[in-house]
């Protein structure tokens, strides 16, 4: 069913502890009256709901078009969707992230689209075998590249260039050849390359008789008039083309080169443009994610639909993933007429917009509800919190907490708590999100550990320790009973 104004109805599933905060957060999102409601399933911790609990406690009919479950639940949502006849969706892990999750118009932001083609260069290609180049090309495509760029070396023979182009094409990849040697570009074009980088008004004949698309450069460097003449020459000959005014490094003409891109767009409103971002990402000792985001933002404004990227320096080892995330973010924000903010945290690796999901007061309230011996760990503005039924302790230094935990004779448990507290300390120092038993999220800067969202992870040291404690207590009671009977 839908509400009277046509808005889709949302149903949020939760537990007792989270219900007040969930209600407050959703109410503040500005969703239309009557378009949402909350179902408390009667369990304390919402993340521990199971498929059976939902089936037994969520009564039909649901009067909802979508059911949102907490991000930390582990169950097969397709089974519930089939049972109730309503889509079940996994929301964010933390309630604080619900506004970003729903984005514009009550829907998660669609980051599947982009309009920038990534040319990813294999540097010093002549030094590698054809098989190695195909393997490297496959890796780049899997990371998000669209075109495998074969980077030739000045003065270094490349006898297997044609063989490499053919092999990459047979693997199903788009291919470009990047060289300052016109003859190598001619060979690449005749072997079937889709693009060659780079030609100018003087050597366009290198692609004669082929369908290869040239990337055009100004000659001499920085001469925008020569680039425009090359564009006009391609138009006269009916040759598809891409123009590259060339991005220069900082302190070597960077600002002037940016002005060239803007001027080219003004002079040639419809020309396809390429920007080689490596002259900034590679040649600036700064985390490359922010540099990439800024350059792709410029591309979005100037309708530059091609970028050439390169990864040589260790600090740019994730440059394909960074460019892929940036082009999706900038496309979505531009299409929505919004700032590139609040859509996705993939380019936020060191810090987060909302690092602490709970205030110290909320953590204290949660701690009072705990009735078991399992330790919970949280990071907040005032320090690291660790608590169970026996106490709640706070400190900025994890070492200040050790003598309060009672694990000096339990190596496995102490190791686990030390590991988690170290993660929490790192997260708090950087302003990152910490969640117990979950890896820190480094955005696109690191691979995420794969996780089965249909079931909870195997129990860790804390639960094993608690289970052992109960078993030992039971054994002690049995021993005492035996002693009494024998007495």
Short mmCIF file of C-alpha atoms in Angstrom, two decimals, residues 162-474:
data_model
loop_
_atom_site.label_atom_id
_atom_site.label_comp_id
_atom_site.label_asym_id
_atom_site.label_seq_id
_atom_site.Cartn_x
_atom_site.Cartn_y
_atom_site.Cartn_z
CA UNK A 162 51.40 -5.85 -32.35
CA UNK A 163 51.15 -9.19 -30.57
CA UNK A 164 50.21 -7.40 -27.34
CA UNK A 165 47.49 -5.29 -28.98
CA UNK A 166 45.99 -8.37 -30.62
CA UNK A 167 46.10 -10.40 -27.39
CA UNK A 168 44.43 -7.65 -25.37
CA UNK A 169 41.73 -7.25 -28.00
CA UNK A 170 41.14 -11.01 -28.04
CA UNK A 171 40.70 -10.83 -24.26
CA UNK A 172 37.81 -8.44 -24.89
CA UNK A 173 39.48 -5.19 -23.80
CA UNK A 174 39.50 -1.73 -25.32
CA UNK A 175 43.14 -0.87 -26.06
CA UNK A 176 45.20 2.29 -26.50
CA UNK A 177 48.86 2.71 -27.39
CA UNK A 178 50.72 5.56 -25.68
CA UNK A 179 54.00 6.64 -27.27
CA UNK A 180 55.99 9.64 -28.36
CA UNK A 181 57.16 7.66 -31.40
CA UNK A 182 54.85 8.14 -34.39
CA UNK A 183 55.95 4.82 -35.87
CA UNK A 184 54.91 2.93 -32.74
CA UNK A 185 51.53 4.65 -32.86
CA UNK A 186 51.21 3.65 -36.52
CA UNK A 187 52.02 0.03 -35.64
CA UNK A 188 49.51 0.04 -32.78
CA UNK A 189 46.76 1.50 -34.95
CA UNK A 190 47.32 -1.07 -37.69
CA UNK A 191 47.32 -3.90 -35.14
CA UNK A 192 43.80 -2.89 -34.10
CA UNK A 193 44.23 -0.47 -31.18
CA UNK A 194 41.09 1.53 -30.41
CA UNK A 195 43.03 4.70 -29.52
CA UNK A 196 46.55 6.10 -29.87
CA UNK A 197 48.09 8.71 -27.56
CA UNK A 198 49.14 11.10 -28.91
CA UNK A 199 49.16 12.70 -32.35
CA UNK A 200 49.06 16.31 -33.54
CA UNK A 201 48.26 18.23 -36.69
CA UNK A 202 51.52 17.09 -38.33
CA UNK A 203 51.26 13.30 -38.10
CA UNK A 204 47.59 12.34 -38.33
CA UNK A 205 48.47 10.09 -41.24
CA UNK A 206 49.65 7.52 -38.65
CA UNK A 207 46.09 6.23 -38.40
CA UNK A 208 45.31 6.22 -42.11
CA UNK A 209 43.39 3.16 -43.19
CA UNK A 210 42.30 2.27 -39.62
CA UNK A 211 39.37 2.99 -37.31
CA UNK A 212 41.71 4.09 -34.53
CA UNK A 213 40.73 7.24 -32.63
CA UNK A 214 43.62 9.68 -32.08
CA UNK A 215 44.16 11.62 -28.89
CA UNK A 216 45.42 15.02 -30.02
CA UNK A 217 48.12 17.12 -28.36
CA UNK A 218 49.15 20.75 -28.85
CA UNK A 219 52.50 21.16 -30.65
CA UNK A 220 54.49 22.88 -29.28
CA UNK A 221 53.44 22.17 -25.70
CA UNK A 222 50.83 24.60 -24.45
CA UNK A 223 49.97 25.96 -27.91
CA UNK A 224 46.18 25.77 -27.79
CA UNK A 225 45.85 27.17 -31.32
CA UNK A 226 47.72 24.16 -32.73
CA UNK A 227 45.40 21.81 -30.83
CA UNK A 228 42.34 23.57 -32.24
CA UNK A 229 43.82 23.27 -35.74
CA UNK A 230 44.30 19.53 -35.21
CA UNK A 231 40.67 19.28 -34.10
CA UNK A 232 39.47 21.12 -37.18
CA UNK A 233 41.62 18.90 -39.41
CA UNK A 234 40.06 15.77 -37.90
CA UNK A 235 36.60 17.21 -38.40
CA UNK A 236 37.37 17.97 -42.06
CA UNK A 237 38.54 14.39 -42.59
CA UNK A 238 35.65 12.85 -40.62
CA UNK A 239 38.00 11.35 -38.03
CA UNK A 240 36.62 10.81 -34.51
CA UNK A 241 39.07 12.33 -32.05
CA UNK A 242 39.82 13.30 -28.45
CA UNK A 243 41.75 16.42 -27.45
CA UNK A 244 44.24 16.67 -24.56
CA UNK A 245 45.49 20.18 -23.65
CA UNK A 246 47.87 18.42 -21.16
CA UNK A 247 47.72 18.86 -17.39
CA UNK A 248 51.03 20.13 -15.98
CA UNK A 249 52.43 19.46 -12.48
CA UNK A 250 52.24 21.98 -9.65
CA UNK A 251 54.94 24.68 -9.96
CA UNK A 252 55.42 23.75 -13.62
CA UNK A 253 52.38 25.38 -15.16
CA UNK A 254 49.54 23.64 -13.32
CA UNK A 255 47.23 26.67 -13.11
CA UNK A 256 47.94 27.70 -16.68
CA UNK A 257 47.16 24.18 -17.88
CA UNK A 258 43.82 24.22 -16.07
CA UNK A 259 43.02 27.45 -17.87
CA UNK A 260 43.80 25.69 -21.17
CA UNK A 261 41.16 23.05 -20.44
CA UNK A 262 38.56 25.70 -19.68
CA UNK A 263 39.50 27.73 -22.74
CA UNK A 264 39.36 24.66 -25.00
CA UNK A 265 35.86 23.89 -23.74
CA UNK A 266 34.78 27.46 -24.50
CA UNK A 267 36.31 27.41 -27.99
CA UNK A 268 35.18 23.86 -28.85
CA UNK A 269 31.95 23.17 -26.90
CA UNK A 270 31.42 19.72 -28.39
CA UNK A 271 34.94 18.28 -28.55
CA UNK A 272 35.79 15.14 -26.57
CA UNK A 273 38.53 15.99 -24.06
CA UNK A 274 41.01 13.84 -22.11
CA UNK A 275 42.82 14.82 -18.92
CA UNK A 276 45.95 12.95 -17.80
CA UNK A 277 45.63 13.10 -14.03
CA UNK A 278 48.92 11.33 -13.27
CA UNK A 279 50.92 14.57 -13.48
CA UNK A 280 49.21 15.59 -10.26
CA UNK A 281 48.49 12.33 -8.43
CA UNK A 282 51.97 10.91 -9.10
CA UNK A 283 53.95 14.11 -8.70
CA UNK A 284 52.38 15.45 -5.49
CA UNK A 285 53.23 13.95 -2.10
CA UNK A 286 49.68 14.03 -0.82
CA UNK A 287 47.08 11.31 -0.40
CA UNK A 288 45.85 10.87 -3.93
CA UNK A 289 42.16 10.45 -3.12
CA UNK A 290 41.58 14.14 -2.48
CA UNK A 291 43.64 15.16 -5.49
CA UNK A 292 41.68 12.73 -7.66
CA UNK A 293 38.33 13.95 -6.33
CA UNK A 294 39.22 17.54 -7.16
CA UNK A 295 40.41 16.71 -10.69
CA UNK A 296 37.35 14.58 -11.44
CA UNK A 297 35.20 17.43 -10.12
CA UNK A 298 36.85 19.71 -12.68
CA UNK A 299 36.17 17.09 -15.35
CA UNK A 300 32.51 16.96 -14.32
CA UNK A 301 32.13 20.72 -14.63
CA UNK A 302 33.94 20.94 -17.98
CA UNK A 303 32.27 17.81 -19.41
CA UNK A 304 35.62 16.05 -19.79
CA UNK A 305 34.73 12.43 -20.44
CA UNK A 306 38.16 10.77 -20.56
CA UNK A 307 41.01 10.50 -18.06
CA UNK A 308 44.41 8.86 -18.42
CA UNK A 309 45.67 7.47 -15.13
CA UNK A 310 48.96 5.93 -14.13
CA UNK A 311 50.20 4.12 -11.05
CA UNK A 312 53.93 4.24 -10.41
CA UNK A 313 54.33 5.75 -6.95
CA UNK A 314 53.38 3.55 -3.97
CA UNK A 315 51.04 6.25 -2.64
CA UNK A 316 48.85 5.96 -5.77
CA UNK A 317 48.48 2.19 -5.66
CA UNK A 318 44.67 2.46 -5.57
CA UNK A 319 44.35 5.10 -8.27
CA UNK A 320 41.98 3.07 -10.48
CA UNK A 321 39.58 2.51 -7.60
CA UNK A 322 39.86 6.17 -6.58
CA UNK A 323 39.07 7.46 -10.06
CA UNK A 324 36.18 5.03 -10.38
CA UNK A 325 34.66 6.14 -7.06
CA UNK A 326 35.22 9.81 -7.86
CA UNK A 327 33.59 9.68 -11.31
CA UNK A 328 30.47 8.03 -9.85
CA UNK A 329 30.23 10.54 -7.02
CA UNK A 330 30.72 13.58 -9.24
CA UNK A 331 28.28 12.33 -11.88
CA UNK A 332 25.54 11.73 -9.31
CA UNK A 333 26.05 15.08 -7.59
CA UNK A 334 26.07 16.99 -10.89
CA UNK A 335 22.97 15.24 -12.18
CA UNK A 336 21.17 15.99 -8.91
CA UNK A 337 22.35 19.60 -8.91
CA UNK A 338 23.95 19.04 -5.52
CA UNK A 339 27.30 19.32 -3.82
CA UNK A 340 29.34 16.09 -3.90
CA UNK A 341 28.55 15.54 -0.25
CA UNK A 342 26.45 13.04 1.64
CA UNK A 343 26.37 10.39 -1.09
CA UNK A 344 29.10 7.89 -0.29
CA UNK A 345 32.16 7.63 1.94
CA UNK A 346 34.38 5.73 -0.48
CA UNK A 347 36.81 8.64 -0.81
CA UNK A 348 36.95 9.29 2.94
CA UNK A 349 39.69 7.00 4.22
CA UNK A 350 41.38 8.75 7.14
CA UNK A 351 38.41 10.56 8.64
CA UNK A 352 34.63 10.20 8.60
CA UNK A 353 31.76 12.64 8.57
CA UNK A 354 30.18 11.04 11.65
CA UNK A 355 32.94 9.14 13.47
CA UNK A 356 31.08 8.44 16.70
CA UNK A 357 27.71 6.73 16.40
CA UNK A 358 26.90 7.13 20.12
CA UNK A 359 27.48 9.91 22.64
CA UNK A 360 29.08 9.07 26.01
CA UNK A 361 25.63 9.42 27.57
CA UNK A 362 24.09 6.96 25.12
CA UNK A 363 26.89 4.47 25.75
CA UNK A 364 26.36 4.78 29.49
CA UNK A 365 22.66 4.10 29.04
CA UNK A 366 23.42 1.04 26.90
CA UNK A 367 25.89 -0.22 29.48
CA UNK A 368 23.23 -0.20 32.22
CA UNK A 369 21.11 -2.59 30.15
CA UNK A 370 23.80 -5.24 29.81
CA UNK A 371 23.13 -8.41 31.83
CA UNK A 372 25.95 -10.71 30.69
CA UNK A 373 29.73 -10.91 31.03
CA UNK A 374 30.59 -10.27 27.37
CA UNK A 375 32.61 -7.12 26.91
CA UNK A 376 31.34 -4.38 24.59
CA UNK A 377 33.83 -1.86 23.25
CA UNK A 378 32.97 1.56 21.81
CA UNK A 379 34.90 4.72 20.91
CA UNK A 380 33.51 8.14 21.76
CA UNK A 381 34.60 11.73 22.18
CA UNK A 382 35.67 11.14 25.79
CA UNK A 383 37.71 7.98 25.24
CA UNK A 384 37.44 4.24 24.82
CA UNK A 385 34.51 2.54 26.56
CA UNK A 386 34.50 -1.10 27.62
CA UNK A 387 31.66 -2.53 29.64
CA UNK A 388 29.75 -5.64 30.69
CA UNK A 389 27.39 -6.47 33.55
CA UNK A 390 30.23 -6.06 36.07
CA UNK A 391 31.28 -2.53 35.17
CA UNK A 392 31.78 0.29 32.70
CA UNK A 393 35.24 1.74 32.23
CA UNK A 394 36.47 4.68 30.13
CA UNK A 395 40.02 5.74 29.25
CA UNK A 396 41.89 7.39 26.41
CA UNK A 397 44.78 4.92 26.79
CA UNK A 398 43.89 1.23 26.32
CA UNK A 399 46.68 0.23 28.75
CA UNK A 400 44.82 2.04 31.54
CA UNK A 401 41.97 -0.44 31.12
CA UNK A 402 43.81 -3.75 31.34
CA UNK A 403 43.84 -4.23 35.12
CA UNK A 404 40.06 -3.67 35.22
CA UNK A 405 39.19 -6.49 32.82
CA UNK A 406 40.18 -9.60 34.77
CA UNK A 407 41.75 -11.37 31.81
CA UNK A 408 45.36 -11.60 33.01
CA UNK A 409 45.07 -15.39 33.16
CA UNK A 410 43.15 -15.80 29.88
CA UNK A 411 45.57 -15.23 27.02
CA UNK A 412 43.08 -15.70 24.17
CA UNK A 413 40.57 -13.31 25.68
CA UNK A 414 43.26 -10.74 26.53
CA UNK A 415 44.61 -10.93 22.97
CA UNK A 416 41.14 -10.34 21.53
CA UNK A 417 40.37 -7.38 23.80
CA UNK A 418 43.79 -5.87 23.13
CA UNK A 419 43.28 -6.18 19.38
CA UNK A 420 39.84 -4.56 19.52
CA UNK A 421 40.98 -1.78 21.84
CA UNK A 422 43.91 -1.01 19.52
CA UNK A 423 41.48 -0.71 16.60
CA UNK A 424 39.26 1.54 18.68
CA UNK A 425 42.21 3.74 19.68
CA UNK A 426 43.29 4.14 16.03
CA UNK A 427 39.75 4.95 14.96
CA UNK A 428 39.30 7.51 17.71
CA UNK A 429 42.63 9.18 16.97
CA UNK A 430 41.74 9.56 13.28
CA UNK A 431 38.07 10.37 13.73
CA UNK A 432 36.99 7.12 12.11
CA UNK A 433 34.06 4.85 12.84
CA UNK A 434 34.77 1.89 15.13
CA UNK A 435 32.50 -1.14 15.39
CA UNK A 436 33.48 -4.11 17.50
CA UNK A 437 34.32 -7.27 15.56
CA UNK A 438 34.33 -5.34 12.26
CA UNK A 439 37.31 -4.20 10.24
CA UNK A 440 37.96 -0.46 10.06
CA UNK A 441 36.55 0.94 6.84
CA UNK A 442 39.26 2.57 4.72
CA UNK A 443 36.96 3.36 1.79
CA UNK A 444 38.51 2.58 -1.59
CA UNK A 445 42.00 2.75 -0.05
CA UNK A 446 41.86 -0.94 0.91
CA UNK A 447 39.90 -4.03 -0.02
CA UNK A 448 36.93 -4.82 2.16
CA UNK A 449 36.84 -8.23 3.74
CA UNK A 450 34.12 -10.34 2.15
CA UNK A 451 31.27 -11.20 4.49
CA UNK A 452 28.29 -13.51 4.34
CA UNK A 453 25.32 -11.28 5.17
CA UNK A 454 22.99 -14.23 5.68
CA UNK A 455 24.65 -15.49 8.86
CA UNK A 456 26.68 -14.18 11.77
CA UNK A 457 30.42 -14.70 11.88
CA UNK A 458 31.79 -17.55 14.02
CA UNK A 459 31.94 -16.65 17.69
CA UNK A 460 35.11 -14.90 18.74
CA UNK A 461 37.18 -15.00 21.88
CA UNK A 462 34.70 -13.01 23.98
CA UNK A 463 31.79 -15.36 23.36
CA UNK A 464 34.02 -18.41 23.69
CA UNK A 465 35.31 -17.09 26.99
CA UNK A 466 31.77 -16.48 28.22
CA UNK A 467 30.73 -19.97 27.12
CA UNK A 468 33.76 -21.46 28.89
CA UNK A 469 32.95 -19.46 32.03
CA UNK A 470 29.45 -20.92 32.12
CA UNK A 471 30.76 -24.44 31.50
CA UNK A 472 33.39 -24.11 34.24
CA UNK A 473 30.80 -22.79 36.66
CA UNK A 474 28.52 -25.73 35.84
#
